[in-house]
mmCIF file of C-alpha atoms and ligand atoms in Angstrom:
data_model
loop_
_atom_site.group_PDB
_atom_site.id
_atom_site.type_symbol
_atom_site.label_atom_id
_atom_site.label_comp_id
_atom_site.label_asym_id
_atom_site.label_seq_id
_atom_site.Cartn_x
_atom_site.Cartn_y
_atom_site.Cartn_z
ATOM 1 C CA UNK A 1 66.042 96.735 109.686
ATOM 2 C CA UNK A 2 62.753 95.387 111.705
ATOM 3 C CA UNK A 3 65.305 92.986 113.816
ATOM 4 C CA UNK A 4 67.385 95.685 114.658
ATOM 5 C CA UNK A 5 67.657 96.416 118.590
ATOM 6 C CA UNK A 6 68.441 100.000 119.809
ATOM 7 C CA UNK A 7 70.369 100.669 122.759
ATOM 8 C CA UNK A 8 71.451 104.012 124.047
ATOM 9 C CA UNK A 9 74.038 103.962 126.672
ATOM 10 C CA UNK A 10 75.026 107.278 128.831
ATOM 11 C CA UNK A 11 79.178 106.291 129.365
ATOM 12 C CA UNK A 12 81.707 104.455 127.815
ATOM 13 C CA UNK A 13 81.491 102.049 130.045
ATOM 14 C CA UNK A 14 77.963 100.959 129.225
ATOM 15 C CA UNK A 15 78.421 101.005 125.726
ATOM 16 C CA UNK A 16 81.486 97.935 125.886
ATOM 17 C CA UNK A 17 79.461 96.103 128.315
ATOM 18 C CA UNK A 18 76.746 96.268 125.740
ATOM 19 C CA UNK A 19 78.692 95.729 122.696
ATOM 20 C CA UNK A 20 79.982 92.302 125.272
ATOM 21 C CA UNK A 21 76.786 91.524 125.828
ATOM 22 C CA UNK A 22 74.464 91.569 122.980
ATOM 23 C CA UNK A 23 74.530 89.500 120.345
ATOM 24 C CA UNK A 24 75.913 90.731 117.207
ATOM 25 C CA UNK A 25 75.746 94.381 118.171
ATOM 26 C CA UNK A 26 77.904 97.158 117.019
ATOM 27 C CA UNK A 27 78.520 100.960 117.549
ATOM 28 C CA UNK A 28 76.755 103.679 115.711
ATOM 29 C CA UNK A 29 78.136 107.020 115.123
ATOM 30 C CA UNK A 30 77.054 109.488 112.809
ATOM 31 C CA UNK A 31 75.361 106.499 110.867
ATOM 32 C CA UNK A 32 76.818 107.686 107.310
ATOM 33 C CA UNK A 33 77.931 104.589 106.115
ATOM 34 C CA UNK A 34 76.310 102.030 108.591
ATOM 35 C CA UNK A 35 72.560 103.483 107.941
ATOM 36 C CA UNK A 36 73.112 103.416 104.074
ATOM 37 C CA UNK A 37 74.381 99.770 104.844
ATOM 38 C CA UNK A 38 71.300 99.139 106.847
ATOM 39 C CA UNK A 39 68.849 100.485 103.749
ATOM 40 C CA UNK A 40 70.571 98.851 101.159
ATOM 41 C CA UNK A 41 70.013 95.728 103.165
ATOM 42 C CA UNK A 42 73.907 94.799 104.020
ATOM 43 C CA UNK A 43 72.803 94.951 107.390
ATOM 44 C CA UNK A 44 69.652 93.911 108.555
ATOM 45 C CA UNK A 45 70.134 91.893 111.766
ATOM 46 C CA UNK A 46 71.326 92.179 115.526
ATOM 47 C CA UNK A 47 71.752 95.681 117.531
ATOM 48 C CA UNK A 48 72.951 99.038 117.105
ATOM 49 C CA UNK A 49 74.817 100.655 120.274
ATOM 50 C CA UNK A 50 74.456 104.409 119.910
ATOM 51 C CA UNK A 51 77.158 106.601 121.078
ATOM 52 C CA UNK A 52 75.165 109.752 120.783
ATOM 53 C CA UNK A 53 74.654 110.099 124.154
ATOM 54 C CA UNK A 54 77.875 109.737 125.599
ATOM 55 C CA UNK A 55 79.442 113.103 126.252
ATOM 56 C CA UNK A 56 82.881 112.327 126.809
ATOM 57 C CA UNK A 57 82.938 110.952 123.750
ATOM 58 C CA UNK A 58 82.765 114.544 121.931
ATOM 59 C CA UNK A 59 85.326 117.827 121.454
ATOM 60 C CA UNK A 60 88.271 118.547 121.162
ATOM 61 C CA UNK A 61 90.888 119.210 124.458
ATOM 62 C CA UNK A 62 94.466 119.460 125.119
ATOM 63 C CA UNK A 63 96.208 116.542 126.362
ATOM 64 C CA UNK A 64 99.136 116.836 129.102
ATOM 65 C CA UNK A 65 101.783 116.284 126.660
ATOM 66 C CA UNK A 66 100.966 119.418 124.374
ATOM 67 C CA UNK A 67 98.707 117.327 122.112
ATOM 68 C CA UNK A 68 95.364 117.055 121.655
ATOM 69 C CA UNK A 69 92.735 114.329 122.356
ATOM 70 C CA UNK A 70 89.508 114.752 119.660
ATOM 71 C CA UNK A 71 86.939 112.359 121.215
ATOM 72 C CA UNK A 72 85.530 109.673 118.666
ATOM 73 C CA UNK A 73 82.264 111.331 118.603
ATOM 74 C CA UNK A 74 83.516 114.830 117.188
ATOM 75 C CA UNK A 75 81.995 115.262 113.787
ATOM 76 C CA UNK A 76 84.197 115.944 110.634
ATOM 77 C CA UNK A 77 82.712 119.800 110.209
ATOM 78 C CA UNK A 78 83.682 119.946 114.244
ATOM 79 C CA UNK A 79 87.285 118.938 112.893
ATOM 80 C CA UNK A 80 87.344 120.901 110.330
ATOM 81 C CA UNK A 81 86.747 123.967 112.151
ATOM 82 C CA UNK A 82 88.654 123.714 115.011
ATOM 83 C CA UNK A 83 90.919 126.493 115.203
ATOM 84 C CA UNK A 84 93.078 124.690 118.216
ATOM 85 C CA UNK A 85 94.658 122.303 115.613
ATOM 86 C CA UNK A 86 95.391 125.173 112.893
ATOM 87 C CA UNK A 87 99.673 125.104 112.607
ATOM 88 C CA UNK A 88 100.660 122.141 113.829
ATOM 89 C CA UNK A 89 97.965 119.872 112.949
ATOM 90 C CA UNK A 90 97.167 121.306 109.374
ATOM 91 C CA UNK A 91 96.818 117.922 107.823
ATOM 92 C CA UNK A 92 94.043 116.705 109.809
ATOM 93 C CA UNK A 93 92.079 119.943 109.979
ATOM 94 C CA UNK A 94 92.070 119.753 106.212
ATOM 95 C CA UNK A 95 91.442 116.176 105.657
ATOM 96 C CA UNK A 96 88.081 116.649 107.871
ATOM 97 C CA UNK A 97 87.380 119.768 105.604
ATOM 98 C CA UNK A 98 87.534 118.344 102.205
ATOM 99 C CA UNK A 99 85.277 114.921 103.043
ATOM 100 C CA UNK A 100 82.224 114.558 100.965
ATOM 101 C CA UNK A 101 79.730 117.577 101.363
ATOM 102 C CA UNK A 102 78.477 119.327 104.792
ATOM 103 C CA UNK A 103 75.506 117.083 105.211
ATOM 104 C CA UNK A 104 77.939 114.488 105.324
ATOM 105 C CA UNK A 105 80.558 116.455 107.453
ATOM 106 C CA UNK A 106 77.771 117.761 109.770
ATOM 107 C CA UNK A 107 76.901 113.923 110.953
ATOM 108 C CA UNK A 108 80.347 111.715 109.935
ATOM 109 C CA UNK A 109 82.405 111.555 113.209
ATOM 110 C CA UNK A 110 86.247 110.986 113.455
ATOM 111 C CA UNK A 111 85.855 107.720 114.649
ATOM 112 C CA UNK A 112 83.412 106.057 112.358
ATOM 113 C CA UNK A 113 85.672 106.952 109.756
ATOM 114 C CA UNK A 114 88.328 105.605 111.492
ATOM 115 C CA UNK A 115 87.139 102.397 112.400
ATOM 116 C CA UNK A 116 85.916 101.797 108.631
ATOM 117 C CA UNK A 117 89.666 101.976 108.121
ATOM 118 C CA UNK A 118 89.012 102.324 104.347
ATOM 119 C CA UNK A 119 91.623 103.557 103.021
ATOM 120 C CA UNK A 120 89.709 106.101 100.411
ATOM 121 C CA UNK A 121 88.560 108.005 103.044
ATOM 122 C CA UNK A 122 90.376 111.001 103.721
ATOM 123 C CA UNK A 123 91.367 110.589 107.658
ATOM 124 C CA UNK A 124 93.653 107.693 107.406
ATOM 125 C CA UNK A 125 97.036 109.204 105.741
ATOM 126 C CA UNK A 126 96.187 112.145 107.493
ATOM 127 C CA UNK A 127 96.612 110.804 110.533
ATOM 128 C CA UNK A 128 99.606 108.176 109.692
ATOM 129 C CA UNK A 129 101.257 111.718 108.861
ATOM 130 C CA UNK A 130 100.328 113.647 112.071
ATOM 131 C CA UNK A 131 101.921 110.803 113.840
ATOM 132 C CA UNK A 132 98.192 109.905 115.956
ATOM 133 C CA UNK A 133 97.418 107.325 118.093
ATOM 134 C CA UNK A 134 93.986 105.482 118.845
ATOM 135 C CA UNK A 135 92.709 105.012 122.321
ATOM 136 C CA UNK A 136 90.593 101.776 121.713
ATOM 137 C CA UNK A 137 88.481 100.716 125.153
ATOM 138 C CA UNK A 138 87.497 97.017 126.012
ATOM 139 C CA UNK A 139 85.517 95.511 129.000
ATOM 140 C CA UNK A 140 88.932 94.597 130.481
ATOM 141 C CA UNK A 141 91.417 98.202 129.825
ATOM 142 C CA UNK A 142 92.412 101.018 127.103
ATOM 143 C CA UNK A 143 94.958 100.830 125.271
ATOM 144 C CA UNK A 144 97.218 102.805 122.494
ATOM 145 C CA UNK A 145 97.735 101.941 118.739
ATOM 146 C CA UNK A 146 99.353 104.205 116.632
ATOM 147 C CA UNK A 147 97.880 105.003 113.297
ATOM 148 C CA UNK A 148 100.486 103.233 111.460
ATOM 149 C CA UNK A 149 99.637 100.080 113.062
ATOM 150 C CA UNK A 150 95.594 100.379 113.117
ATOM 151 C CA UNK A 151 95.020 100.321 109.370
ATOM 152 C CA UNK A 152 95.798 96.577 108.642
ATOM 153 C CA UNK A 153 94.311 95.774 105.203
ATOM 154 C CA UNK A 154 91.348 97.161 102.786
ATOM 155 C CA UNK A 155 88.156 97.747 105.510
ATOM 156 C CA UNK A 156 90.339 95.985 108.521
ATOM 157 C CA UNK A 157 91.687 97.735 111.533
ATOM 158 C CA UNK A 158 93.244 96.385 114.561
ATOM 159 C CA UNK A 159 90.251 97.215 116.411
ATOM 160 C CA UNK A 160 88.573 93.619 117.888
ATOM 161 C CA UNK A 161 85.563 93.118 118.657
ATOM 162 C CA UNK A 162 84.087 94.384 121.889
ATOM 163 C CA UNK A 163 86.084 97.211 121.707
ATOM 164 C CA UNK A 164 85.432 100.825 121.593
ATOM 165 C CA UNK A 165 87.487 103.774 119.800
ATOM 166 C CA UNK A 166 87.177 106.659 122.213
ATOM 167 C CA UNK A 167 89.619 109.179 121.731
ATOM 168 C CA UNK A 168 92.040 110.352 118.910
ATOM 169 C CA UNK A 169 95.367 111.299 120.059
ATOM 170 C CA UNK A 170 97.443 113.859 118.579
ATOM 171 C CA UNK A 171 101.128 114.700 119.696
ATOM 172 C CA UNK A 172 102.341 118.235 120.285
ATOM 173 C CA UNK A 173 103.699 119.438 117.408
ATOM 174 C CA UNK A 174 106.616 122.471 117.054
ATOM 175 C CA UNK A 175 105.647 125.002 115.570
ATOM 176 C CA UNK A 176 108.582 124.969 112.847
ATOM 177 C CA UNK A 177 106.837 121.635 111.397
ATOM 178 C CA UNK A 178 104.187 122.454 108.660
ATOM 179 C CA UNK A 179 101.893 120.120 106.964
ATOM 180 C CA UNK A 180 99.285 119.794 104.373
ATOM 181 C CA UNK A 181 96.527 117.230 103.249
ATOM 182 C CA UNK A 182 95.883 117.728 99.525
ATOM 183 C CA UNK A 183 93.240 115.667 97.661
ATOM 184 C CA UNK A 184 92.587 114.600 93.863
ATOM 185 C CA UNK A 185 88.930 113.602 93.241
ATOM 186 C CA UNK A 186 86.363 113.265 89.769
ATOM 187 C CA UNK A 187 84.483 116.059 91.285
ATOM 188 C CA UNK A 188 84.067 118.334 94.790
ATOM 189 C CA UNK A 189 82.630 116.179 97.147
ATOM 190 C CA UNK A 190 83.453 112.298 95.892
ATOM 191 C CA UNK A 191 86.036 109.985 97.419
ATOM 192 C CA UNK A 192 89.720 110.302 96.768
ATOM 193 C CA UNK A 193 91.212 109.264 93.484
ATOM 194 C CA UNK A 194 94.480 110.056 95.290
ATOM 195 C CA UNK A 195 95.414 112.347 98.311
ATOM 196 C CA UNK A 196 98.593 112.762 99.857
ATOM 197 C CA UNK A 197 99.302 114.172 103.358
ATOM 198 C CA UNK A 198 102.601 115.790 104.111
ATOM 199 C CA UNK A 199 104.515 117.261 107.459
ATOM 200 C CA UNK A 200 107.667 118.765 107.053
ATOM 201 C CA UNK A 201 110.365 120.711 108.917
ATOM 202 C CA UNK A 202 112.618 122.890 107.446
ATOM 203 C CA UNK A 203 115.985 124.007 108.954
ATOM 204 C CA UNK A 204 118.009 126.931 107.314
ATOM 205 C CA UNK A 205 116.559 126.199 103.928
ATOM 206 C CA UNK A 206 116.933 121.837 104.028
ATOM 207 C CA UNK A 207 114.267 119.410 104.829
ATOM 208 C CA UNK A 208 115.270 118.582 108.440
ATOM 209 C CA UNK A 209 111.959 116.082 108.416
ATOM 210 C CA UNK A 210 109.799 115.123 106.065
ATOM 211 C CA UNK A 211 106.674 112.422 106.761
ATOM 212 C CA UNK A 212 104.643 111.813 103.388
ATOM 213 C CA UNK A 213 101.755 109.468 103.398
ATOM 214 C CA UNK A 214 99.279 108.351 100.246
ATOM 215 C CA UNK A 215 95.576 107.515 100.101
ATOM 216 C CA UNK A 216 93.386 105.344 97.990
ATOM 217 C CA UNK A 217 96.834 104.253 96.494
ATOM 218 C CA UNK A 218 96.545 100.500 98.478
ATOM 219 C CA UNK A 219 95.059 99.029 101.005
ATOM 220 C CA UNK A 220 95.990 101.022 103.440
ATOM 221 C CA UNK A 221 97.841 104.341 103.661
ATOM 222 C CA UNK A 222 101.285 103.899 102.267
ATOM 223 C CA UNK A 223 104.243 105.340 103.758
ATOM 224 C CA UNK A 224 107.863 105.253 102.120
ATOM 225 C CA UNK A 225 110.738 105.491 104.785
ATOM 226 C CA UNK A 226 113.188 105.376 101.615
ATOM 227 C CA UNK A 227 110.788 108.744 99.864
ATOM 228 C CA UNK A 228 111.615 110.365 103.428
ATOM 229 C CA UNK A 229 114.679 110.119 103.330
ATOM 230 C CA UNK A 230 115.832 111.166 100.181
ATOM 231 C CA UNK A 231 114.257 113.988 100.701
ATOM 232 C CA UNK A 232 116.331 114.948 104.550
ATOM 233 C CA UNK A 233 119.177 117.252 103.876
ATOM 234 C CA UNK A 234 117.588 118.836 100.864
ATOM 235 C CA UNK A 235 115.997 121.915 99.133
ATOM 236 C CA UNK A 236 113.223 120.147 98.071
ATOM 237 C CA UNK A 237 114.338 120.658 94.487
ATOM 238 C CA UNK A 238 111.822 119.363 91.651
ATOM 239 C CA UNK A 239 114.470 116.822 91.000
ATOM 240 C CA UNK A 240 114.404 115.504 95.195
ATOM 241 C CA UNK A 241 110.473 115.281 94.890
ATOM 242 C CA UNK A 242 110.381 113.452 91.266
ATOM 243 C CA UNK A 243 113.302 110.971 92.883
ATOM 244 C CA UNK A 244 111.062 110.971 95.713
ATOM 245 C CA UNK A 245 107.940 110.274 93.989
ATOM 246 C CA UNK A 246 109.253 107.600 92.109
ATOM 247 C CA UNK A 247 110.330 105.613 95.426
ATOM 248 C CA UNK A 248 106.510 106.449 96.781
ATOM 249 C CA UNK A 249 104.720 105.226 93.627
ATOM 250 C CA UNK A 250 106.647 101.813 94.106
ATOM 251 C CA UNK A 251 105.245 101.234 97.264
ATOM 252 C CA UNK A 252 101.656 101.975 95.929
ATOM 253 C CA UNK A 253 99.151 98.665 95.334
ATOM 254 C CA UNK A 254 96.500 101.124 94.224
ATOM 255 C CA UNK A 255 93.055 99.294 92.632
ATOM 256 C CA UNK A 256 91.350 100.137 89.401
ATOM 257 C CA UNK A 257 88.150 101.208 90.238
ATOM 258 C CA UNK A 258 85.588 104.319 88.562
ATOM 259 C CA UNK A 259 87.527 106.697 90.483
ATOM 260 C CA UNK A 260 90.522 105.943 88.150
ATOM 261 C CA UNK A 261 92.864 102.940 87.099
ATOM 262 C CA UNK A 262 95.681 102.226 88.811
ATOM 263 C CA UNK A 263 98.075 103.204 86.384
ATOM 264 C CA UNK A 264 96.491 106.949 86.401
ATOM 265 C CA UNK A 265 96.418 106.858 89.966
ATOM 266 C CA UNK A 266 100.389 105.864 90.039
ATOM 267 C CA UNK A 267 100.572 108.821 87.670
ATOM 268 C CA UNK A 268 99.132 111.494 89.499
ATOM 269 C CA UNK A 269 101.674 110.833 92.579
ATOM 270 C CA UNK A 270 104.373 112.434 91.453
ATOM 271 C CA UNK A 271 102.136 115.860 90.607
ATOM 272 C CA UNK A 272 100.613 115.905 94.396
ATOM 273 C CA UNK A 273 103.484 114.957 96.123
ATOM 274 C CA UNK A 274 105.110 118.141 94.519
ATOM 275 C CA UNK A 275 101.609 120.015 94.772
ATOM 276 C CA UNK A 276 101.334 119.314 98.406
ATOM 277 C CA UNK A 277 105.260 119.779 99.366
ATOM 278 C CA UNK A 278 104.677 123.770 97.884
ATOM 279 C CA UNK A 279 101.389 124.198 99.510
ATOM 280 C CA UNK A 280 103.190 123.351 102.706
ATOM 281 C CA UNK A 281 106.746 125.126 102.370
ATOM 282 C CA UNK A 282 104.204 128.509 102.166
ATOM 283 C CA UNK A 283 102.768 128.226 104.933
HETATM 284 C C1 FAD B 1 77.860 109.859 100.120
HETATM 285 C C2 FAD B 1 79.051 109.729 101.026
HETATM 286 C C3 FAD B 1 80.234 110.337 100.661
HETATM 287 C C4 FAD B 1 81.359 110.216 101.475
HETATM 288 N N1 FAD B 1 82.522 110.823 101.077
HETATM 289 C C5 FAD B 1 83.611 110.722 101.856
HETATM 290 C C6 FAD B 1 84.837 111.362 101.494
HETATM 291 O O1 FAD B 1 84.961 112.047 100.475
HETATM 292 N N2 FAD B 1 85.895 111.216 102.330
HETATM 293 C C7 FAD B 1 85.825 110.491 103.498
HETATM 294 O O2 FAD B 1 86.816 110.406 104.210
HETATM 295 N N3 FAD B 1 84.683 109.887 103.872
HETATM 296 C C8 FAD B 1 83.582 109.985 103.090
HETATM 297 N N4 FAD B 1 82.422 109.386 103.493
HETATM 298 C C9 FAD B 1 82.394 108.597 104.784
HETATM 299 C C10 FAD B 1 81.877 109.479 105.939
HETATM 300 O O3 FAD B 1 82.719 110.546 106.051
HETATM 301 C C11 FAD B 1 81.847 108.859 107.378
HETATM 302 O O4 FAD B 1 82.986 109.209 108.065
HETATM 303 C C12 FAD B 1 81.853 107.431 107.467
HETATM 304 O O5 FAD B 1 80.703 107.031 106.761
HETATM 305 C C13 FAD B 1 81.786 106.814 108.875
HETATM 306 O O6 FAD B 1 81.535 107.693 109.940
HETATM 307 P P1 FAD B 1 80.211 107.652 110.781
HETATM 308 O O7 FAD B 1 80.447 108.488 111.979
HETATM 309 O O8 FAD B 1 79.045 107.990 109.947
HETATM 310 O O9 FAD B 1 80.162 106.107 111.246
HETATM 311 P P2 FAD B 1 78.972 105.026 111.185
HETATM 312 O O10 FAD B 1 78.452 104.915 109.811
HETATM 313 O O11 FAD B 1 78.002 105.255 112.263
HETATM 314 O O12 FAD B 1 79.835 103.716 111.568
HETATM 315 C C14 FAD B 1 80.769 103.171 110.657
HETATM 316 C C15 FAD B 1 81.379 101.884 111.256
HETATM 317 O O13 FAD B 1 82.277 102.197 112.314
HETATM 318 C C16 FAD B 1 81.850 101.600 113.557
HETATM 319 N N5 FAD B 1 82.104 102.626 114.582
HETATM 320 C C17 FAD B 1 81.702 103.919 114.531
HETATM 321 N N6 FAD B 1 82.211 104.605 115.567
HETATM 322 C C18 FAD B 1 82.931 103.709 116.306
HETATM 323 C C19 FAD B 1 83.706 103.817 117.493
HETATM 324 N N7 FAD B 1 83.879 104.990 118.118
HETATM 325 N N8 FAD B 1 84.326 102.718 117.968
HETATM 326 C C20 FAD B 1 84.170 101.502 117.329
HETATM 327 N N9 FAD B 1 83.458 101.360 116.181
HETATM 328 C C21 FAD B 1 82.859 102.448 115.674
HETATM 329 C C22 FAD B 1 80.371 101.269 113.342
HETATM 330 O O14 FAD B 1 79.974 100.187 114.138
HETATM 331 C C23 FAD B 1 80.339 100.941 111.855
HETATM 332 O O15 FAD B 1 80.783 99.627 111.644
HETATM 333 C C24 FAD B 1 81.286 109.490 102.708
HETATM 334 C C25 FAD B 1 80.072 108.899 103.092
HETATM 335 C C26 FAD B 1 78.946 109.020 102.264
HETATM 336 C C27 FAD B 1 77.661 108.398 102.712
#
């Protein structure tokens, strides 16, 4: 920690040219996984680039397509609260509210967790579900990647180096699609032993569109295009969801770990996946 170099840049701008710049440097945001990195000694060397004082970087705003656009800096309890995303963006507003405790919520930001991409964490299949994309900023131009293609593999995003995530995209939403993020852990406040985010649509009674997306079941969040669309056309009948469930828990690579084995966490998909399907057809 006595190498490290502190740099607080005032735009965006500054920041990548930093992060180009300086030798071995990297972006801190709320610092609740990088500073407990940096006292257990995992990180020790090189340069932190604060984004603290970059205000674009924070809130929530509407986008001109009906979306929204939650800047990287916006903190998990900011998330959480915002009543803008209540309806249509359900999932991630709930996701943010059940991470960790409110110290943790209070500091964590959107895009730390993001660019972790560790796929216990409770943003990722919340996001795959409300169909997000990243804007990710380099010394050279933005560009888009849509949740689905950032998470790669376990702690490994399709973020490079030198880049910068700066704003969370989400797409407007009708109103007749409801979703739901619903999480399994040991106890209130610990990481996932399983969550499951769901959006769906219903249309006189039958599942017009469903999107269903697992966490801390693999490496990243795992999706099931096959799970979706058994489950088009239907009531949503305890039989649809177990058939369902079934095709999800094949696509699962889930670890054992002390959060549960692998074979409990395949277990407990077919319970959620109902769980969170109810939770969402009453809203
Ligand atoms: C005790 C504890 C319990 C937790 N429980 C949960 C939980 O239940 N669910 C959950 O989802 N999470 C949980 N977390 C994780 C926490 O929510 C934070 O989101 C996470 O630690 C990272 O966010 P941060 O803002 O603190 O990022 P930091 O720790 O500051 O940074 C994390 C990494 O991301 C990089 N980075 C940060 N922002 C950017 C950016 N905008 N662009 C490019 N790179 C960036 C940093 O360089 C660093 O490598 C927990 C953390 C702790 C310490």
């Amino acid at each position: 920690m006595a190498n490290m170099r502190f740099f607080s840049p005032a735009s965006v701008q500054e920041a990548v040219s930093l992060l180009n710049t300086v030798e071995d440097s990297q972006c801190l945001a709320g610092g609740q996984t990088l500073v407990a990195m940096m006292n257990s000694g995992l990180v020790s060397d090189g340069a932190l680039v604060s984004l603290h004082a970059i205000a674009e970087l924070r809130g929530i705003r509407k986008s001109g397509d009906g979306g929204y656009a939650i800047g990287a800096m916006t903190t998990h309890a900011e998330v959480a609260r915002a009543e803008q995303l209540r309806g249509a963006h359900d999932v991630v507003k709930e996701a943010a509210g059940c991470i960790a405790h409110s110290p943790i919520r209070n500091r964590g930001t959107i895009g730390g967790s993001v660019c972790l991409a560790d796929p216990s964490t409770d943003f990722p299949a919340a996001l795959v579900v409300a169909g997000a994309r990243f804007e990710l900023t380099g010394p050279k131009n933005s560009r888009q990647v849509s949740a689905e293609d950032f998470f790669k593999d376990y702690l490994t995003s399709a973020l490079d180096p030198g880049e910068i995530l700066t704003r969370v995209l989400l797409p407007s939403r009708p109103a007749s699609l409801k979703s739901s993020y619903l999480k399994y852990a040991r106890a209130h406040g610990d990481y996932a032993t399983v969550s499951v985010a769901v959006a769906l649509e219903m249309v006189q009674g039958k599942c017009a569109q469903a999107r269903i997306a697992l966490g801390s079941c693999g490496p990243r969040p795992v999706r099931s295009l096959e799970a979706e669309h058994r489950l088009i056309g239907t009531a949503l009948t305890d039989a649809d969801l177990a058939d369902a469930a079934e095709m999800l828990r094949s696509a699962t690579d889930p670890v054992d770990d002390v959060r549960g084995s692998a074979e409990y966490r395949k277990m407990l998909v077919g319970p959620l996946l109902r769980r969170a399907v109810r939770q969402t057809l009453e809203k």
